[in-house]
Amino acid sequence: MPDTIDIEIRDYDETLAEGIAQMWNTWDELWPTSFTQGVPYTAERVRKQFGNLNAIAILIAIDMNARKPVGSCTLFAHIRDKDAAYVGTLGVSPEALGKKVGKRLLLESLQRALQKGYNRVDLNTWAGNMKAVPLYKKVGMMWNPEMGGVHMEDYIPGILKHPLSSLFFGDSTNNGGWYDFHTREPIQAPDEYQKMGMDIYPYEFSNGDNKLSVTVDRLGRGITAIKRVIDNEVLRVEASVSSHQVLCGLPYIFKLEIENSSLSELPVSLNLKGFKGLIFDKTPNLNFSVQSGETLVWDVPFHLDSSATLYRDNIRTPVIITELDIEGSKSELHTGLKIKTAAEIKTRWGECKISAGGKATIPLTILNNITKSVSARINLRSTSPELRVTAMDENVTLDSEGFGGTILEITSSENLENGTHDIWVSFDISINSDHSLTTREFKIPIFNVDSSSIAVSHDESQNRIMIISRKYNASFSLEGGILRAQALSEGDSLPFILQSEIGPPFGINPFRFAERTPSISKDEGATVVSMKAKHPDRPLLIEDRAIFENGSGIIQHELWVTNTADETQSMQLRLLGRGGGISFSRGVSYIPFSSGIARVDNGNFHSIYPATSSNPSDYSEGWIAVEQDAVISGQVWDSECIEEIRFGLGQLNMLAYPFVSLEPGETRRLSQTWFIFGVSHWSSIRRFWQAEVERRHEDTVSVLEKPDAHNLTQIDMKSLVLSKVNPIETQLGIRKNTQAPLGGRLTIRSPQDWAVKFTSSNIEISDKSEGSIASCNLLMAQDVNLGLHFDPTKTISDGFSIHKGLVTFATGWEIRKPFYLVKLGASEGTVNVAKTHDQNSEVYRVTNDLIEYAVSPDYGGCLISLRNKNDVEFLTSAFPKATPKPGGFFDNYYGGIQPIVFDDDLGEDLSKAKTNRESMTASIYESGLWKGVEIFWTGKIQRATRGVQFKLRYLTTPKSPLVLIQWIISNTTNAPIKFWPTIMIDPKMDEHLSESTIVIELNGNPNELRNGLIPVAASPSRNVVWIKSREDIKDTTGLCFMLAGDTARIISASVGDILLLGAVDGFAWIKPNEEYVITGALRVDPISNEENIDLQQILDQLI
């Protein structure tokens, strides 16, 4: 196939719209993240997009054989540099790739820029487009090594029109013939060149024996030297400085060289033009004749004062302009200066905050930019009379291009107002005995913010607005309108980032770097920072607006767009955040997938796009929460308003909104998102989403509930209850929330004295091993279900036992889940339940050949006695008549295991509740292996429980040390009910439990509490309390009380021989026709607290 096609480059007109739409619809496969964004172009859409485009040129490449467009290129005026243009969108149809269509479009763009008087054309492309770099370099593009992405700059237009170089090109200047003279090796790497300490771009041209060398000053973005050889006559004009980096207050030399090898003298007139802050120390003009064969060298000393503009990354530097008149031909050279101060400060330990009447310190780092060691005296000035600042060391020594520092000590008066107060720092620097200088002043903002205020400062050094509160530090950059906000945690938390982008197309667009116009307003509720800019490609006014609420830790971001054209404008918005990369931030994130809320480590790449879905419907809610160093932050959005979502590490990577059309003059808000800081639990982020987005507020009980979060990849395997020690089979499932395939090693460590093997799988497994440890390799494109078979490998005692195993799945991270094989008691034997009467009360006595307990429906449904095989009584009871306990606080004290329901709102507090006076009945109850007594009553006496049905079961199995307590509350009324079900336990703390210890977990750590004269009260972090008998007691190891889950709370309080032990559930909000179940257990004679904890974790799976 030919490597070219017959192409004609035309200016856009509306007759081409249909063909352009068809062409653009073929670009998706070539464009990063698609060109059309899934919405095919139409002729009408093309007309609207191009109709009011403020472009220098809209170029269309026409295939003259197929008579259709196969490429397009837009050219715009540069956002910053008035003498430059930039290529907006450049693309070629798939069938025209490699046919030099892109080259023709670029060459024509350069020609149009030249005709319009521009000196430079810029182009941005994405890093993955390396195959296009050689083409770009062949047409004169230089890859800037300092700017992000692949930023290209082409100085061909300026070279072609410069009077000293245009003579070389002759007639080829205006027809693109220069391309054949351009000599260059198109290396796929940034163009990093230096000459005499200056950062430059070299251009070389050759036409037979005629040569042209042009040197472009990379920082000043202009031509600084030209060497021309025509017919063996050499003319070289070269401007340079002794150092590209210049420091205010120090002397430097500007040098101009003119080499003349022609046969005649050259009359030359020279004049230097500077800028604010530059002072020439010698007359900056000269008239001279350069004789044949001579070289003129003109040195002009200069220095800069403190008013000179300091260097900023990626911004064209100030330049010295050399005005040349050589034989009547006038031209200019531009030489840039990277201006810095002799010394500068860094406050790298965060923003300084102070309170009225308080003190603060600022570690101050001083950077020496001078190439020798110097001494510096620190000068300090405060703009507020209420602030006093001193330096611990007023005089510091600074190493050559090194650093020094001191500590600033700040004291404020009680009258310091909220807001921002500036401190100014400067330095008197002694360079040598004959030379000293004073630097400009550097601003250090000091923020006084209380819990309800916001402070704002303009940071000129980084071109941003700083917004400070008690809960976060935020900034809003003037360049690009990028909002950053970071929680105040002890570690290095990742800031949330948000930046708006209008398209399509999307990609590296100069609007991202456009300078915004800021405005700040305040009222009693918030501080509003607005960033406005005109879109360079479209007739749109863009406003990024951030609302910082006073005292709430909430930042609201809005994007507003105004159509300034006379026609309808269609567009799409994207909000961009942080993407992938490597994160050193600790902590976890919570993401609401449709399958449930996932808890993932912040460095887990399986939680970010493209491993996770970009479809909003795959997420149940619109928020993400991040937890680091016990500090919770989050982002919130409306999922109903977006068509695509991508997650980065611990935050949003992108929100894509649908296409919208704005009528002429219309202003509309296109997005609304929130940052949230300083909440106590990640579920608060979820509740904010419910309130602000869904407009739904939770009831008080729901607010107290903490929803569960699971791993990004979940292991599903239930524990198994064994009636006999026999082989047993079960299912294991692995569920994933990622759309990317997930590979890893699955390992099942069977409990001791058991072996395990695989019996089935819904996917192929490899490298399988079985035995006490079974493992295999998995490659999960979907959820996995595996069958497992367990076999005992030796005789296991026929009694109560818990056999713990572990499932692990090791992929990029490791997931662990324990499982249990539980033997509740003996395989043989019975549970006997005898209905008796004792002191005119009905009593049910339950025995299982290991323990014995008694329950009475006539005595408040209480369990009144519990004994082990050694006849040790564990409970104290007032049976048969309830009486106030000496030293206690219950009017209706029953003792033993006492169920109580109370409701303070209805005047039935815990101490006076009459639950146990309700009319109760009892019956023998059996369920599977369990057998015991069920107490039943319907609330009548207590107002809070009228019409509510209660079933309280005390169950056991043969030769089991357990009494399972299952309390089922059924709301058979037509009203929602709210009360506090409570189980009180009165252990018998004399005799065998005398001087016992209370074994519990506090904040996740094991603790042993001992009774004494001073009351000791605690609410364990895990619902397990072991009343552990003394070591010298042989008949028992004590009694353990536990509750399943962590919704209810156990309370333990003791003094002397009195122990108040109970469990209170504050979440019993029961709707009509719903049931609420509380599961607990009494474990007689525990073996270890580890076994107690294992049992508690699976308690609600035992029945």
Short mmCIF file of N, CA and C in Angstrom, two decimals, residues 900-1004:
data_model
loop_
_atom_site.label_atom_id
_atom_site.label_comp_id
_atom_site.label_asym_id
_atom_site.label_seq_id
_atom_site.Cartn_x
_atom_site.Cartn_y
_atom_site.Cartn_z
N ILE A 900 -34.94 -7.87 81.86
CA ILE A 900 -35.60 -6.60 82.18
C ILE A 900 -35.74 -5.80 80.88
N VAL A 901 -36.88 -5.17 80.72
CA VAL A 901 -37.08 -4.22 79.62
C VAL A 901 -37.42 -2.88 80.24
N PHE A 902 -36.68 -1.85 79.86
CA PHE A 902 -36.97 -0.54 80.44
C PHE A 902 -36.99 0.52 79.34
N ASP A 903 -37.61 1.66 79.66
CA ASP A 903 -37.70 2.79 78.73
C ASP A 903 -37.82 4.06 79.56
N ASP A 904 -36.74 4.80 79.65
CA ASP A 904 -36.73 6.02 80.45
C ASP A 904 -37.76 7.03 79.95
N ASP A 905 -37.99 7.06 78.62
CA ASP A 905 -38.91 8.05 78.07
C ASP A 905 -40.33 7.86 78.58
N LEU A 906 -40.67 6.60 78.91
CA LEU A 906 -42.02 6.32 79.41
C LEU A 906 -42.02 6.15 80.92
N GLY A 907 -40.98 6.62 81.59
CA GLY A 907 -40.94 6.60 83.05
C GLY A 907 -40.64 5.25 83.65
N GLU A 908 -40.11 4.32 82.89
CA GLU A 908 -39.78 2.99 83.41
C GLU A 908 -38.28 2.81 83.30
N ASP A 909 -37.55 3.35 84.28
CA ASP A 909 -36.10 3.23 84.22
C ASP A 909 -35.66 1.85 84.71
N LEU A 910 -34.38 1.57 84.60
CA LEU A 910 -33.87 0.24 84.89
C LEU A 910 -34.15 -0.19 86.32
N SER A 911 -34.06 0.72 87.24
CA SER A 911 -34.18 0.33 88.65
C SER A 911 -35.62 0.03 89.05
N LYS A 912 -36.61 0.53 88.27
CA LYS A 912 -38.00 0.36 88.65
C LYS A 912 -38.82 -0.47 87.65
N ALA A 913 -38.20 -0.97 86.62
CA ALA A 913 -38.92 -1.71 85.58
C ALA A 913 -39.59 -2.95 86.18
N LYS A 914 -40.82 -3.23 85.72
CA LYS A 914 -41.63 -4.32 86.28
C LYS A 914 -41.78 -5.48 85.30
N THR A 915 -40.74 -5.69 84.51
CA THR A 915 -40.80 -6.77 83.53
C THR A 915 -41.13 -8.10 84.19
N ASN A 916 -40.48 -8.38 85.30
CA ASN A 916 -40.60 -9.69 85.92
C ASN A 916 -41.94 -9.93 86.62
N ARG A 917 -42.80 -8.91 86.64
CA ARG A 917 -44.14 -9.09 87.20
C ARG A 917 -45.17 -9.43 86.14
N GLU A 918 -44.71 -9.46 84.87
CA GLU A 918 -45.63 -9.86 83.81
C GLU A 918 -46.02 -11.32 84.00
N SER A 919 -47.21 -11.67 83.46
CA SER A 919 -47.70 -13.05 83.53
C SER A 919 -46.98 -13.89 82.48
N MET A 920 -46.18 -14.87 82.94
CA MET A 920 -45.36 -15.66 82.04
C MET A 920 -45.74 -17.13 82.12
N THR A 921 -45.53 -17.81 80.97
CA THR A 921 -45.73 -19.26 80.93
C THR A 921 -44.43 -19.90 80.45
N ALA A 922 -44.30 -21.20 80.71
CA ALA A 922 -43.09 -21.91 80.31
C ALA A 922 -43.47 -23.20 79.61
N SER A 923 -42.57 -23.67 78.75
CA SER A 923 -42.75 -24.95 78.07
C SER A 923 -41.38 -25.50 77.72
N ILE A 924 -41.35 -26.81 77.50
CA ILE A 924 -40.10 -27.44 77.07
C ILE A 924 -39.89 -27.13 75.59
N TYR A 925 -38.69 -26.76 75.25
CA TYR A 925 -38.38 -26.34 73.87
C TYR A 925 -37.22 -27.15 73.33
N GLU A 926 -37.33 -27.60 72.08
CA GLU A 926 -36.24 -28.31 71.42
C GLU A 926 -36.01 -27.73 70.03
N SER A 927 -34.74 -27.65 69.63
CA SER A 927 -34.38 -27.21 68.28
C SER A 927 -33.06 -27.85 67.93
N GLY A 928 -33.10 -28.86 67.06
CA GLY A 928 -31.89 -29.56 66.68
C GLY A 928 -31.27 -30.24 67.89
N LEU A 929 -30.00 -29.92 68.15
CA LEU A 929 -29.31 -30.51 69.29
C LEU A 929 -29.71 -29.86 70.60
N TRP A 930 -30.36 -28.70 70.54
CA TRP A 930 -30.62 -27.91 71.74
C TRP A 930 -31.95 -28.32 72.38
N LYS A 931 -31.94 -28.23 73.71
CA LYS A 931 -33.17 -28.53 74.45
C LYS A 931 -33.13 -27.74 75.75
N GLY A 932 -34.31 -27.30 76.19
CA GLY A 932 -34.37 -26.56 77.43
C GLY A 932 -35.74 -26.00 77.67
N VAL A 933 -35.80 -24.76 78.13
CA VAL A 933 -37.06 -24.14 78.56
C VAL A 933 -37.28 -22.85 77.78
N GLU A 934 -38.53 -22.65 77.35
CA GLU A 934 -38.91 -21.38 76.72
C GLU A 934 -39.91 -20.68 77.61
N ILE A 935 -39.61 -19.43 77.98
CA ILE A 935 -40.51 -18.58 78.75
C ILE A 935 -41.22 -17.66 77.76
N PHE A 936 -42.55 -17.57 77.90
CA PHE A 936 -43.33 -16.74 76.97
C PHE A 936 -44.18 -15.77 77.76
N TRP A 937 -44.24 -14.53 77.26
CA TRP A 937 -45.20 -13.57 77.81
C TRP A 937 -45.50 -12.48 76.79
N THR A 938 -46.65 -11.87 76.95
CA THR A 938 -47.04 -10.69 76.18
C THR A 938 -47.12 -9.52 77.14
N GLY A 939 -46.46 -8.42 76.79
CA GLY A 939 -46.41 -7.27 77.68
C GLY A 939 -47.77 -6.69 77.97
N LYS A 940 -48.07 -6.53 79.26
CA LYS A 940 -49.34 -5.92 79.67
C LYS A 940 -49.12 -4.88 80.76
N ILE A 941 -48.30 -5.25 81.76
CA ILE A 941 -48.07 -4.34 82.89
C ILE A 941 -47.23 -3.14 82.45
N GLN A 942 -46.16 -3.41 81.75
CA GLN A 942 -45.27 -2.33 81.30
C GLN A 942 -45.87 -1.62 80.09
N ARG A 943 -45.98 -0.33 80.20
CA ARG A 943 -46.57 0.44 79.10
C ARG A 943 -45.73 0.33 77.84
N ALA A 944 -44.39 0.31 77.99
CA ALA A 944 -43.49 0.30 76.83
C ALA A 944 -43.60 -1.00 76.04
N THR A 945 -44.11 -2.07 76.66
CA THR A 945 -44.11 -3.37 75.97
C THR A 945 -45.50 -3.93 75.75
N ARG A 946 -46.52 -3.14 75.94
CA ARG A 946 -47.88 -3.66 75.80
C ARG A 946 -48.12 -4.19 74.39
N GLY A 947 -48.57 -5.42 74.32
CA GLY A 947 -48.84 -6.06 73.04
C GLY A 947 -47.62 -6.69 72.39
N VAL A 948 -46.47 -6.51 72.96
CA VAL A 948 -45.25 -7.09 72.40
C VAL A 948 -45.07 -8.49 72.99
N GLN A 949 -44.69 -9.46 72.13
CA GLN A 949 -44.51 -10.83 72.57
C GLN A 949 -43.03 -11.13 72.80
N PHE A 950 -42.76 -11.87 73.88
CA PHE A 950 -41.40 -12.21 74.25
C PHE A 950 -41.25 -13.72 74.39
N LYS A 951 -40.20 -14.26 73.83
CA LYS A 951 -39.81 -15.66 74.03
C LYS A 951 -38.37 -15.66 74.51
N LEU A 952 -38.18 -16.17 75.71
CA LEU A 952 -36.84 -16.22 76.31
C LEU A 952 -36.49 -17.68 76.53
N ARG A 953 -35.43 -18.15 75.83
CA ARG A 953 -35.07 -19.55 75.87
C ARG A 953 -33.75 -19.74 76.60
N TYR A 954 -33.71 -20.77 77.47
CA TYR A 954 -32.49 -21.21 78.14
C TYR A 954 -32.25 -22.65 77.69
N LEU A 955 -31.21 -22.86 76.86
CA LEU A 955 -31.05 -24.15 76.19
C LEU A 955 -29.66 -24.71 76.44
N THR A 956 -29.55 -26.04 76.32
CA THR A 956 -28.25 -26.69 76.42
C THR A 956 -28.29 -27.97 75.58
N THR A 957 -27.17 -28.67 75.51
CA THR A 957 -27.07 -29.96 74.81
C THR A 957 -26.44 -30.97 75.75
N PRO A 958 -26.49 -32.27 75.43
CA PRO A 958 -25.93 -33.29 76.35
C PRO A 958 -24.47 -33.00 76.71
N LYS A 959 -24.19 -33.03 78.00
CA LYS A 959 -22.85 -32.84 78.54
C LYS A 959 -22.15 -31.59 77.98
N SER A 960 -22.92 -30.54 77.85
CA SER A 960 -22.36 -29.27 77.38
C SER A 960 -22.19 -28.32 78.55
N PRO A 961 -21.10 -27.54 78.57
CA PRO A 961 -20.93 -26.54 79.63
C PRO A 961 -21.64 -25.23 79.30
N LEU A 962 -22.46 -25.25 78.26
CA LEU A 962 -23.11 -24.02 77.81
C LEU A 962 -24.57 -23.99 78.21
N VAL A 963 -25.01 -22.76 78.56
CA VAL A 963 -26.43 -22.44 78.60
C VAL A 963 -26.62 -21.33 77.57
N LEU A 964 -27.29 -21.68 76.48
CA LEU A 964 -27.54 -20.70 75.43
C LEU A 964 -28.78 -19.89 75.79
N ILE A 965 -28.67 -18.58 75.74
CA ILE A 965 -29.79 -17.69 76.03
C ILE A 965 -30.23 -17.05 74.72
N GLN A 966 -31.45 -17.31 74.31
CA GLN A 966 -31.99 -16.74 73.07
C GLN A 966 -33.27 -15.99 73.42
N TRP A 967 -33.24 -14.67 73.19
CA TRP A 967 -34.38 -13.82 73.53
C TRP A 967 -34.95 -13.27 72.24
N ILE A 968 -36.19 -13.69 71.90
CA ILE A 968 -36.84 -13.27 70.67
C ILE A 968 -37.98 -12.33 71.03
N ILE A 969 -37.91 -11.12 70.48
CA ILE A 969 -38.92 -10.10 70.77
C ILE A 969 -39.68 -9.82 69.48
N SER A 970 -41.00 -10.03 69.49
CA SER A 970 -41.83 -9.88 68.30
C SER A 970 -42.79 -8.71 68.50
N ASN A 971 -42.75 -7.78 67.57
CA ASN A 971 -43.66 -6.63 67.64
C ASN A 971 -44.93 -6.97 66.87
N THR A 972 -45.93 -7.38 67.59
CA THR A 972 -47.21 -7.74 66.97
C THR A 972 -48.19 -6.57 66.99
N THR A 973 -47.70 -5.40 67.39
CA THR A 973 -48.56 -4.21 67.38
C THR A 973 -48.46 -3.54 66.02
N ASN A 974 -49.20 -2.45 65.84
CA ASN A 974 -49.14 -1.70 64.59
C ASN A 974 -48.29 -0.45 64.71
N ALA A 975 -47.49 -0.37 65.79
CA ALA A 975 -46.65 0.81 66.02
C ALA A 975 -45.19 0.39 66.16
N PRO A 976 -44.26 1.21 65.66
CA PRO A 976 -42.85 0.94 65.94
C PRO A 976 -42.57 1.13 67.43
N ILE A 977 -41.70 0.29 67.97
CA ILE A 977 -41.43 0.37 69.40
C ILE A 977 -39.93 0.55 69.63
N LYS A 978 -39.62 1.16 70.74
CA LYS A 978 -38.23 1.39 71.12
C LYS A 978 -38.12 1.24 72.63
N PHE A 979 -37.28 0.29 73.06
CA PHE A 979 -37.00 0.15 74.48
C PHE A 979 -35.63 -0.49 74.62
N TRP A 980 -35.25 -0.81 75.85
CA TRP A 980 -33.91 -1.31 76.15
C TRP A 980 -34.00 -2.69 76.78
N PRO A 981 -33.92 -3.77 75.99
CA PRO A 981 -33.88 -5.11 76.59
C PRO A 981 -32.56 -5.30 77.35
N THR A 982 -32.67 -5.88 78.52
CA THR A 982 -31.50 -6.00 79.39
C THR A 982 -31.49 -7.38 80.04
N ILE A 983 -30.33 -7.97 80.13
CA ILE A 983 -30.16 -9.22 80.87
C ILE A 983 -29.20 -8.93 82.02
N MET A 984 -29.69 -9.06 83.23
CA MET A 984 -28.85 -8.84 84.41
C MET A 984 -28.40 -10.19 84.98
N ILE A 985 -27.17 -10.27 85.40
CA ILE A 985 -26.58 -11.48 85.96
C ILE A 985 -26.08 -11.15 87.37
N ASP A 986 -26.45 -11.99 88.32
CA ASP A 986 -25.96 -11.79 89.69
C ASP A 986 -25.11 -12.99 90.09
N PRO A 987 -23.80 -12.95 89.83
CA PRO A 987 -22.94 -14.08 90.18
C PRO A 987 -22.80 -14.21 91.70
N LYS A 988 -22.60 -15.41 92.12
CA LYS A 988 -22.40 -15.67 93.55
C LYS A 988 -20.93 -15.45 93.86
N MET A 989 -20.62 -14.23 94.32
CA MET A 989 -19.23 -13.81 94.46
C MET A 989 -18.61 -14.20 95.79
N ASP A 990 -19.33 -14.91 96.65
CA ASP A 990 -18.70 -15.48 97.83
C ASP A 990 -18.35 -16.94 97.52
N GLU A 991 -17.88 -17.65 98.48
CA GLU A 991 -17.50 -19.05 98.34
C GLU A 991 -16.55 -19.24 97.15
N HIS A 992 -16.93 -20.02 96.13
CA HIS A 992 -15.99 -20.43 95.07
C HIS A 992 -15.54 -19.27 94.18
N LEU A 993 -16.34 -18.22 94.06
CA LEU A 993 -15.95 -17.08 93.22
C LEU A 993 -15.41 -15.92 94.05
N SER A 994 -15.17 -16.17 95.31
CA SER A 994 -14.62 -15.12 96.16
C SER A 994 -13.20 -14.76 95.69
N GLU A 995 -12.91 -13.45 95.67
CA GLU A 995 -11.60 -12.94 95.26
C GLU A 995 -11.23 -13.34 93.83
N SER A 996 -12.27 -13.50 93.01
CA SER A 996 -12.01 -13.84 91.61
C SER A 996 -11.57 -12.59 90.84
N THR A 997 -11.06 -12.82 89.64
CA THR A 997 -10.69 -11.71 88.75
C THR A 997 -11.69 -11.66 87.60
N ILE A 998 -11.86 -10.46 87.08
CA ILE A 998 -12.77 -10.24 85.94
C ILE A 998 -11.90 -10.10 84.69
N VAL A 999 -11.97 -11.09 83.81
CA VAL A 999 -11.14 -11.09 82.60
C VAL A 999 -11.97 -10.52 81.44
N ILE A 1000 -11.51 -9.40 80.88
CA ILE A 1000 -12.23 -8.74 79.78
C ILE A 1000 -11.21 -8.15 78.81
N GLU A 1001 -11.71 -7.66 77.68
CA GLU A 1001 -10.90 -6.87 76.76
C GLU A 1001 -11.32 -5.42 76.87
N LEU A 1002 -10.33 -4.53 76.96
CA LEU A 1002 -10.57 -3.10 76.94
C LEU A 1002 -9.78 -2.50 75.78
N ASN A 1003 -10.50 -1.86 74.85
CA ASN A 1003 -9.84 -1.27 73.68
C ASN A 1003 -9.00 -2.29 72.92
N GLY A 1004 -9.50 -3.54 72.90
CA GLY A 1004 -8.81 -4.58 72.15
C GLY A 1004 -7.68 -5.26 72.90
#
